Short mmCIF file of C-alpha atoms and ligand atoms in Angstrom, two decimals:
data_model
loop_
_atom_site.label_atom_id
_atom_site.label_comp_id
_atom_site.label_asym_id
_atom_site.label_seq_id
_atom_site.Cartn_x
_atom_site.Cartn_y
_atom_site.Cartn_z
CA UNK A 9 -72.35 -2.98 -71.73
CA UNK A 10 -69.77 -1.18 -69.26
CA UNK A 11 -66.08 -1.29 -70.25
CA UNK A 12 -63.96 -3.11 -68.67
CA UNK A 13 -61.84 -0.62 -68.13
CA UNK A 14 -64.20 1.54 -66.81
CA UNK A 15 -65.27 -0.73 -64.65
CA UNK A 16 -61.48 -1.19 -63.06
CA UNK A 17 -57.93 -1.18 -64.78
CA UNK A 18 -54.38 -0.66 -63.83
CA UNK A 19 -51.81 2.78 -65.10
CA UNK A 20 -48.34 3.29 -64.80
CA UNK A 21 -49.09 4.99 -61.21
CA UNK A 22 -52.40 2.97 -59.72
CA UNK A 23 -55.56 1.08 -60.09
CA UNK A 24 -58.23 3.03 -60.83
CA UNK A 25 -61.66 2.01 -59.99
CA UNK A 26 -64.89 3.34 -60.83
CA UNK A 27 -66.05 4.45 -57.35
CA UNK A 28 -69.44 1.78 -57.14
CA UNK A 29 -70.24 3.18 -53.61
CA UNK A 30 -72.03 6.66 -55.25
CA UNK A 31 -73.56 4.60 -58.34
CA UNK A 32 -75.63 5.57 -60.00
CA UNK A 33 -76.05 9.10 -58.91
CA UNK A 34 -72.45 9.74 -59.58
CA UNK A 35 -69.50 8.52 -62.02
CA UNK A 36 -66.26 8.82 -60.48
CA UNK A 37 -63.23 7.56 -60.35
CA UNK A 38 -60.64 6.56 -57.38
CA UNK A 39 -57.12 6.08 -57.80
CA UNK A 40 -55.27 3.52 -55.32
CA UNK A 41 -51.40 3.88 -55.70
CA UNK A 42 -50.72 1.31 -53.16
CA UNK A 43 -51.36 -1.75 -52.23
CA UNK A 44 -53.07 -0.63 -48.47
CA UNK A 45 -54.88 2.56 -50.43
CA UNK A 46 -57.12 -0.49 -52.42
CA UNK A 47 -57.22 -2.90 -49.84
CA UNK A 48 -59.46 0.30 -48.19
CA UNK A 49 -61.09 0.65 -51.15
CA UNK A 50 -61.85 -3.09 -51.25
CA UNK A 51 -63.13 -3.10 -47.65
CA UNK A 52 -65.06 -0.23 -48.26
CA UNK A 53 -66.88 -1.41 -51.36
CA UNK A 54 -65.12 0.67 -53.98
CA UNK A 55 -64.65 -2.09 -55.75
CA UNK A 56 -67.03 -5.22 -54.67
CA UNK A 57 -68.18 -8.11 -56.13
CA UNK A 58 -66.46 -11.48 -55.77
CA UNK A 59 -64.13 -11.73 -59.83
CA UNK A 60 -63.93 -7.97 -59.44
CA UNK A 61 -61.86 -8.20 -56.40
CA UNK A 62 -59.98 -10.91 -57.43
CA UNK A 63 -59.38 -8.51 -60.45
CA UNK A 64 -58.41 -5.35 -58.27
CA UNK A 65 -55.96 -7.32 -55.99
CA UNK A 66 -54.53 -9.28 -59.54
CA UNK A 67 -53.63 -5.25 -60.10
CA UNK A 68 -52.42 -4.10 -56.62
CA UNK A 69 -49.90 -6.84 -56.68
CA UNK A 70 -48.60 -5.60 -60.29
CA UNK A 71 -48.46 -2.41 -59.20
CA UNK A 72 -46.57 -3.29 -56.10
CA UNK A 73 -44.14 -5.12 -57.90
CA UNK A 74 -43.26 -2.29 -60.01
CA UNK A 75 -43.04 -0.26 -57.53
CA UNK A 76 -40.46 -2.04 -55.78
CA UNK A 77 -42.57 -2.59 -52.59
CA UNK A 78 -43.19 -5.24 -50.35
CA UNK A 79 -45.28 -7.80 -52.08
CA UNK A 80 -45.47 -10.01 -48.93
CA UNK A 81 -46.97 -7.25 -46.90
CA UNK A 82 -49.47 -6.37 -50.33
CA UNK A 83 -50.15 -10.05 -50.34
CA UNK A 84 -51.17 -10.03 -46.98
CA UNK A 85 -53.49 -6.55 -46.66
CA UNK A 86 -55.52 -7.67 -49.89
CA UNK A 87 -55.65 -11.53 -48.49
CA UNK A 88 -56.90 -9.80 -45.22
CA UNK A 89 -59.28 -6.77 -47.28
CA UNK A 90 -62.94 -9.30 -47.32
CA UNK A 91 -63.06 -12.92 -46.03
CA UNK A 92 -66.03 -14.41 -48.03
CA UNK A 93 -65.25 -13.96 -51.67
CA UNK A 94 -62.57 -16.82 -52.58
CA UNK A 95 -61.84 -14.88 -55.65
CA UNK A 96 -59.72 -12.83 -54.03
CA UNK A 97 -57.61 -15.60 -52.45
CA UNK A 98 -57.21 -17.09 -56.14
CA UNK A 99 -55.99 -13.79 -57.88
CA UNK A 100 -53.45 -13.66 -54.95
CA UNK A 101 -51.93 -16.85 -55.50
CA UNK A 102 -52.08 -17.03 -59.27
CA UNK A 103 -50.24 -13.67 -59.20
CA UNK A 104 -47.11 -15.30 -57.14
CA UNK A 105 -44.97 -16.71 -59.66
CA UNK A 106 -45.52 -13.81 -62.20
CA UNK A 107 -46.59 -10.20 -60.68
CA UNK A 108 -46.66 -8.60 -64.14
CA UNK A 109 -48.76 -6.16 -65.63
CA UNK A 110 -49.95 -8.24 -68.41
CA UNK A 111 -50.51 -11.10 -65.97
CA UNK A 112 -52.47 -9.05 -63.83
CA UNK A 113 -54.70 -7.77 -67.34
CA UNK A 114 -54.56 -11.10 -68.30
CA UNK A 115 -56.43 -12.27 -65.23
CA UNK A 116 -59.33 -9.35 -65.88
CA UNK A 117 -59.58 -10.51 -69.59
CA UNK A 118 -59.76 -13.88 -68.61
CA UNK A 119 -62.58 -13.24 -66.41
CA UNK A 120 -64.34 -11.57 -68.79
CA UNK A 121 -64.12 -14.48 -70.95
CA UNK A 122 -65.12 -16.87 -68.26
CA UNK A 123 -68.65 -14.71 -67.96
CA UNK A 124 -69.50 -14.50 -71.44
CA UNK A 125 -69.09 -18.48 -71.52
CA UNK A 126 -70.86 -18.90 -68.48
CA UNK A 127 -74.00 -16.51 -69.67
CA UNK A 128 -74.92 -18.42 -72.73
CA UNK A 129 -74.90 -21.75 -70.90
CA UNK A 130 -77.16 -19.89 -68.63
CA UNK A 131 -78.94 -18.46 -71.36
CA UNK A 132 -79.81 -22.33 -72.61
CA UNK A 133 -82.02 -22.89 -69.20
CA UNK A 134 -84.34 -19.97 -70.47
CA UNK A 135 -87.58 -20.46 -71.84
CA UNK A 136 -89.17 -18.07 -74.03
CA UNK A 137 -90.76 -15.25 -72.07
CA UNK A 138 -88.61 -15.52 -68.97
CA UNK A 139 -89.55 -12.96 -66.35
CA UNK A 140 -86.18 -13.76 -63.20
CA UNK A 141 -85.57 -12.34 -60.14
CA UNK A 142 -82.32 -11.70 -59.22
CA UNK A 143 -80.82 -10.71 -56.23
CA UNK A 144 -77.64 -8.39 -55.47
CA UNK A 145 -75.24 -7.11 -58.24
CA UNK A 146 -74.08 -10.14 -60.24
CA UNK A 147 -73.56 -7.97 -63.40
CA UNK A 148 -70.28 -6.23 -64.92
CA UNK A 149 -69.62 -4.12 -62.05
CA UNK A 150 -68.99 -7.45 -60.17
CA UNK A 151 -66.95 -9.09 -62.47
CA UNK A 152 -64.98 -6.76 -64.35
CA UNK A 153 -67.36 -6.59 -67.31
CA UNK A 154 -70.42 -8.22 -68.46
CA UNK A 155 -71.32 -10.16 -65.22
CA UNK A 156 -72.27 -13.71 -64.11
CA UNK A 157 -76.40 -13.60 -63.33
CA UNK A 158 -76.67 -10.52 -64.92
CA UNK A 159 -74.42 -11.82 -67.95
CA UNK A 160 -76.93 -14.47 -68.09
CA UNK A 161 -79.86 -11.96 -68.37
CA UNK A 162 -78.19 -9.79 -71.18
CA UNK A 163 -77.77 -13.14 -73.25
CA UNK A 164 -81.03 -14.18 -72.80
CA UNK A 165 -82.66 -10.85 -73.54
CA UNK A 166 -80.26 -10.70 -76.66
CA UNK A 167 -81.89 -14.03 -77.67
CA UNK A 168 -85.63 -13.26 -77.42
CA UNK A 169 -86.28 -15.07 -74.22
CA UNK A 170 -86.35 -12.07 -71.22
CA UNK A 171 -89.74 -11.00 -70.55
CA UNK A 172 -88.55 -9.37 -67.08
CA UNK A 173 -86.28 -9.02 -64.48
CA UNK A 174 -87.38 -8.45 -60.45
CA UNK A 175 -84.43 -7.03 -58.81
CA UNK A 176 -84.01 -7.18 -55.33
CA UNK A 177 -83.24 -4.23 -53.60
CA UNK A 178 -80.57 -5.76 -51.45
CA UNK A 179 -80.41 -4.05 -48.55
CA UNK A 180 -78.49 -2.70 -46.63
CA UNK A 181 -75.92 -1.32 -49.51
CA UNK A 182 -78.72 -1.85 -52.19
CA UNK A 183 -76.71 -3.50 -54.88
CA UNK A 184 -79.83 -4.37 -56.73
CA UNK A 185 -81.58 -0.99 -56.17
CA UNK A 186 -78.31 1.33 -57.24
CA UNK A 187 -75.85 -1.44 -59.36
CA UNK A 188 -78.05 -4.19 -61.15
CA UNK A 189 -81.29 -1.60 -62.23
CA UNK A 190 -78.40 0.80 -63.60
CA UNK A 191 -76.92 -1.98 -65.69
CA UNK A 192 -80.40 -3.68 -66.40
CA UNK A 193 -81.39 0.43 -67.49
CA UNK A 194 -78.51 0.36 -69.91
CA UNK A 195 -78.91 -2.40 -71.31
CA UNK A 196 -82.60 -1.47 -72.04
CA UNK A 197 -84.07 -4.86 -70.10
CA UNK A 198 -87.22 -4.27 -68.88
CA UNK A 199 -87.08 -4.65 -64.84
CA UNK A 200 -88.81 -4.03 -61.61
CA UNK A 201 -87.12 -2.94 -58.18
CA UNK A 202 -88.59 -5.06 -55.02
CA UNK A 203 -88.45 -4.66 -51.76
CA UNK A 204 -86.55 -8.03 -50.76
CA UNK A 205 -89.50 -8.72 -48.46
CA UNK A 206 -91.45 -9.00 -51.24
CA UNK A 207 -90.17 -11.62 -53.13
CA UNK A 208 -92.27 -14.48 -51.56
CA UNK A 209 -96.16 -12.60 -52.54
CA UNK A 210 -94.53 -12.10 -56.17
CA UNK A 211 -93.33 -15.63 -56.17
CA UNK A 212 -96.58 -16.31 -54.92
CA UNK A 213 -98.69 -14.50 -57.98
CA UNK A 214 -97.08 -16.78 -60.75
CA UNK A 215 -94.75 -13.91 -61.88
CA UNK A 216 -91.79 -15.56 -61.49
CA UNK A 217 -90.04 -18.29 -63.22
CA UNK A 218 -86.99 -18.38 -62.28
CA UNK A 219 -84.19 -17.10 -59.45
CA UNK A 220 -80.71 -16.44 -60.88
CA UNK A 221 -77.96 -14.92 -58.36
CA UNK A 222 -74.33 -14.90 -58.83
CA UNK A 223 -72.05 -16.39 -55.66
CA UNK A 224 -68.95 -15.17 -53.52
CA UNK A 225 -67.69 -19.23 -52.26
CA UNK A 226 -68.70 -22.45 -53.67
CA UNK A 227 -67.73 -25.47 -51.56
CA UNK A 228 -67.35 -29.08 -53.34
CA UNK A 229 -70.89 -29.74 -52.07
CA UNK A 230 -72.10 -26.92 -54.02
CA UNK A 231 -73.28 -25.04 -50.81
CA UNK A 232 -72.97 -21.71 -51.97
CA UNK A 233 -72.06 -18.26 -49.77
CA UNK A 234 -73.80 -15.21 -51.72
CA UNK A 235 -75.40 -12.02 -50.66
CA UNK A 236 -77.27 -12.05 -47.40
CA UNK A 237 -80.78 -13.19 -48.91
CA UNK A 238 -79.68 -15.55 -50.96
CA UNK A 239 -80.50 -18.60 -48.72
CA UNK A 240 -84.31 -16.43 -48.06
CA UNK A 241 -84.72 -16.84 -51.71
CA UNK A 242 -83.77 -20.05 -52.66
CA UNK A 243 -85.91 -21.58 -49.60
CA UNK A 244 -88.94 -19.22 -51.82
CA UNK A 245 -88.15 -20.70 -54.83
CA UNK A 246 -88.10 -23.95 -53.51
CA UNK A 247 -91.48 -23.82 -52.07
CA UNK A 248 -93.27 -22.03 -54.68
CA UNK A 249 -91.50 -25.05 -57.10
CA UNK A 250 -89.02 -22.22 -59.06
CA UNK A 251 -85.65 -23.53 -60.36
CA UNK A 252 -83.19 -21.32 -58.51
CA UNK A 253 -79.80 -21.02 -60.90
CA UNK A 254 -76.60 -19.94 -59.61
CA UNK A 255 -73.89 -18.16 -62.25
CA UNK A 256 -70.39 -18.01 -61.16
CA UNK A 257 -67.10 -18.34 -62.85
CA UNK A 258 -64.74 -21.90 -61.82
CA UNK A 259 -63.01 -19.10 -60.09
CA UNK A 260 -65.36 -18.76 -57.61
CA UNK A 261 -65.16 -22.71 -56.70
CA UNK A 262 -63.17 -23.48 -53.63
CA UNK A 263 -63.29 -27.53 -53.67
CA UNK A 264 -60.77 -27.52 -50.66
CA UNK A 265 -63.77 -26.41 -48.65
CA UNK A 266 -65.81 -29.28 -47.89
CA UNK A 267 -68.97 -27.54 -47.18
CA UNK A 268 -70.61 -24.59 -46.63
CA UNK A 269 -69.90 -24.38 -42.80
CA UNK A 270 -66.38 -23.99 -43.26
CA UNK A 271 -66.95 -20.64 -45.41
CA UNK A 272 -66.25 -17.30 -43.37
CA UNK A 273 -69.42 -15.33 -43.78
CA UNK A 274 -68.31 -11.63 -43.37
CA UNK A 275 -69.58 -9.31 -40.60
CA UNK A 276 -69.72 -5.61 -41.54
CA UNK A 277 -70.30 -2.55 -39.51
CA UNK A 278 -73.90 -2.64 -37.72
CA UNK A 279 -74.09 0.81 -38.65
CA UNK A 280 -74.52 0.05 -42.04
CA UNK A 281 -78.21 -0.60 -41.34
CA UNK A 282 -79.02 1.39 -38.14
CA UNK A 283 -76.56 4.51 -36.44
CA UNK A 284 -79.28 4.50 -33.58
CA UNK A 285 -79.82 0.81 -32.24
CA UNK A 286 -77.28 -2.33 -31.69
CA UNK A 287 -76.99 -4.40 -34.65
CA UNK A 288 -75.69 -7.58 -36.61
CA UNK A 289 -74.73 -6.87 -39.89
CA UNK A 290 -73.78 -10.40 -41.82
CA UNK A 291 -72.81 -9.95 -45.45
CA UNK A 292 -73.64 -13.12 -46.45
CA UNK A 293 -75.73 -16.14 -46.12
CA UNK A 294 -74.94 -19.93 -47.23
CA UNK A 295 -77.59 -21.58 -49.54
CA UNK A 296 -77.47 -25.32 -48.88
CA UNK A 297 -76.66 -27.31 -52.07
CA UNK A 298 -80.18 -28.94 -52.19
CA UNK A 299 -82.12 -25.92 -52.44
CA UNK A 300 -79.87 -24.98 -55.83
CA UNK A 301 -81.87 -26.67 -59.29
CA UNK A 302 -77.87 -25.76 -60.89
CA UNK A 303 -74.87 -24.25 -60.79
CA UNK A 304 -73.64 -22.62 -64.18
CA UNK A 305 -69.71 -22.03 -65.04
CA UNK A 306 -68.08 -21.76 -67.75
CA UNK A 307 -67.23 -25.06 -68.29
CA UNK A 308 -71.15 -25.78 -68.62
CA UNK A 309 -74.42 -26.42 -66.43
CA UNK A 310 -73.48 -28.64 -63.32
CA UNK A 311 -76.38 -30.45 -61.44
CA UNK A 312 -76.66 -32.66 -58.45
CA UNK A 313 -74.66 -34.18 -57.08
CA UNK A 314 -72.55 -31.51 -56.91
CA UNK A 315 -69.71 -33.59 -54.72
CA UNK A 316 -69.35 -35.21 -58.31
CA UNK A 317 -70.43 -32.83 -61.05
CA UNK A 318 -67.97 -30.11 -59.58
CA UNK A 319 -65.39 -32.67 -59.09
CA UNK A 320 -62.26 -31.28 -60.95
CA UNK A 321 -63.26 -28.58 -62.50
CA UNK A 322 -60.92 -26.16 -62.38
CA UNK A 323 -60.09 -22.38 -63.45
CA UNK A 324 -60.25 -22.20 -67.23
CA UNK A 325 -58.89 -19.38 -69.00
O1 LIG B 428 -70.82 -7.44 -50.79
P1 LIG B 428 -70.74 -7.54 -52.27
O2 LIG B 428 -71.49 -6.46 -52.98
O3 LIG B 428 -69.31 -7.67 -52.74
O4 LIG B 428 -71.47 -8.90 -52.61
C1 LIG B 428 -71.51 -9.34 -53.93
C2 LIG B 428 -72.33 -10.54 -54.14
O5 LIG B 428 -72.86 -11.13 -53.23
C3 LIG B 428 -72.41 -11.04 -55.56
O6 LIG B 428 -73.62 -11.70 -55.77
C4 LIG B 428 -71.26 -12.03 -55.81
O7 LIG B 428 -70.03 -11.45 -55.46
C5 LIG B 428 -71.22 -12.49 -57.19
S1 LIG B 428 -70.63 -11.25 -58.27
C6 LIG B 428 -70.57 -11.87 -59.83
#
């Protein structure tokens, strides 16, 4: 499993993170000494993944504070760095009252924590011989260490019941193809790389049992904003009668959100996935809270209705 702190962590002088962008051809590190140097990095995917940017802006607001800068104006570039991940919105406010160093660590231990509860609830929907498909980077790199989905997977391979794991490339940025195979590698999980477009035949061949993504925004319906693809797949797994799992730390709830049309789905630079022609880059998608068989947090497996099973369940450390 990656370190924590090699994932992300805070010095004296900066945040360093562990540059995910050049994964896994290259390890290396970038150090953000203020608060506008990591909400770049945050924008441009340094750091991504919805608890590790919560984590990153937990440490640009300690940093700030020590160095005597404006923590309004930090406050507000991080707020402003991605719109989709709530995460990020959370760290920010629970850093407020108390924009320590140890708060700040606190925060990434804590989320740390929350994954390693969440993946053995996970783990309990797994039958022996489970071959998942997963889709984007809900692993360590994500989080801050271990991962939600991808938590989930190391669990269940620790306890005998992996077979196999399908990871979607995830284009354009290919978290799967770069982030989740590298972790999956390390761990020593046997896995697959797919084109996302071919989900649906593999679905279709009875080599897939279940779909198990992590999540950016989860209204109090339980409509979920996740990777763009996330919605393609669940509709898949619907038809083809696979329980489609979501993993995702009470962090990662937003219950003053109503539904999933009030999320902000983030719109990235077309040329991401073409220099040549005009395009539409969105992010993310919104998987409607019918299509999702549960949502795992720490706090346990929640099922339909989600309106009531998510009711009050707050951040746990
Ligand atoms: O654009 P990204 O790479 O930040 O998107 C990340 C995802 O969609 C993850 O699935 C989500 O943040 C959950 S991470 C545990």
């Amino acid at each position: 499993m990656l370190e924590p702190e090699r994932i992300l962590r805070l010095e004296e002088d900066a945040v360093v993170l562990l540059d995910q962008r050049v994964l896994p051809i290259e390890e290396v590190e970038v150090r953000c000494r203020t608060a506008g140097e990591l909400a770049d990095a945050i924008r441009t995917m340094v750091v991504r993944g919805a608890p590790a940017i919560g984590v990153a802006a937990a440490y640009g607001i300690a940093l700030t504070a020590s160095t005597g800068d404006d923590l309004a104006e930090a406050d507000r570039v991080l707020r402003a760095s991605r719109p989709t991940a709530v995460n990020l919105a959370w760290a920010l406010d629970e850093m407020r009252d108390d924009p320590s160093f140890e708060h700040a660590r606190r925060i990434h231990t804590d989320e740390v924590g929350r994954c390693r509860r969440m993946a053995a609830h996970a783990a309990d929907l797994f039958a022996p011989g489970t071959r998942a498909l997963t889709h984007c980077n809900a692993g360590g790199l994500a989080t801050g260490g271990y991962g939600s989905a991808v938590g989930a997977l190391l669990t269940a391979w620790q306890r005998g019941l992996l077979e196999h794991v399908w990871v979607d490339e995830t284009r354009p940025l290919l978290q799967g193809a770069r982030l989740t195979a590298w972790e999956l590698e390390e761990a020593s999980i046997p896995h697959s790389v797919i084109v996302d477009s071919a989900a649906a035949s593999i679905m279709a061949a009875g080599e897939v049992d279940c779909v198990i993504t992590g999540a950016d925004r989860i209204a109090a319906n339980g409509d979920t904003a996740n990777k763009i693809g996330t919605y393609s797949l669940a509709v898949l797994a619907n038809h083809h009668g696979i329980p489609f799992y979501v993993v995702a730390p009470t962090t990662t709830l937003d219950l003053s959100t109503r539904d999933g049309a009030a999320i902000p789905i983030e719109e990235r630079d077309p040329a991401e996935i073409t220099a040549r022609f005009p395009a539409r880059n969105l992010a993310f998608d919104v998987t409607p809270a019918a299509l999702i068989t549960a949502i795992v947090t720490e706090n346990g497996v929640h099922r339909a209705p989600y309106s009531q099973s998510l009711a009050g369940v707050g951040a746990t450390a």
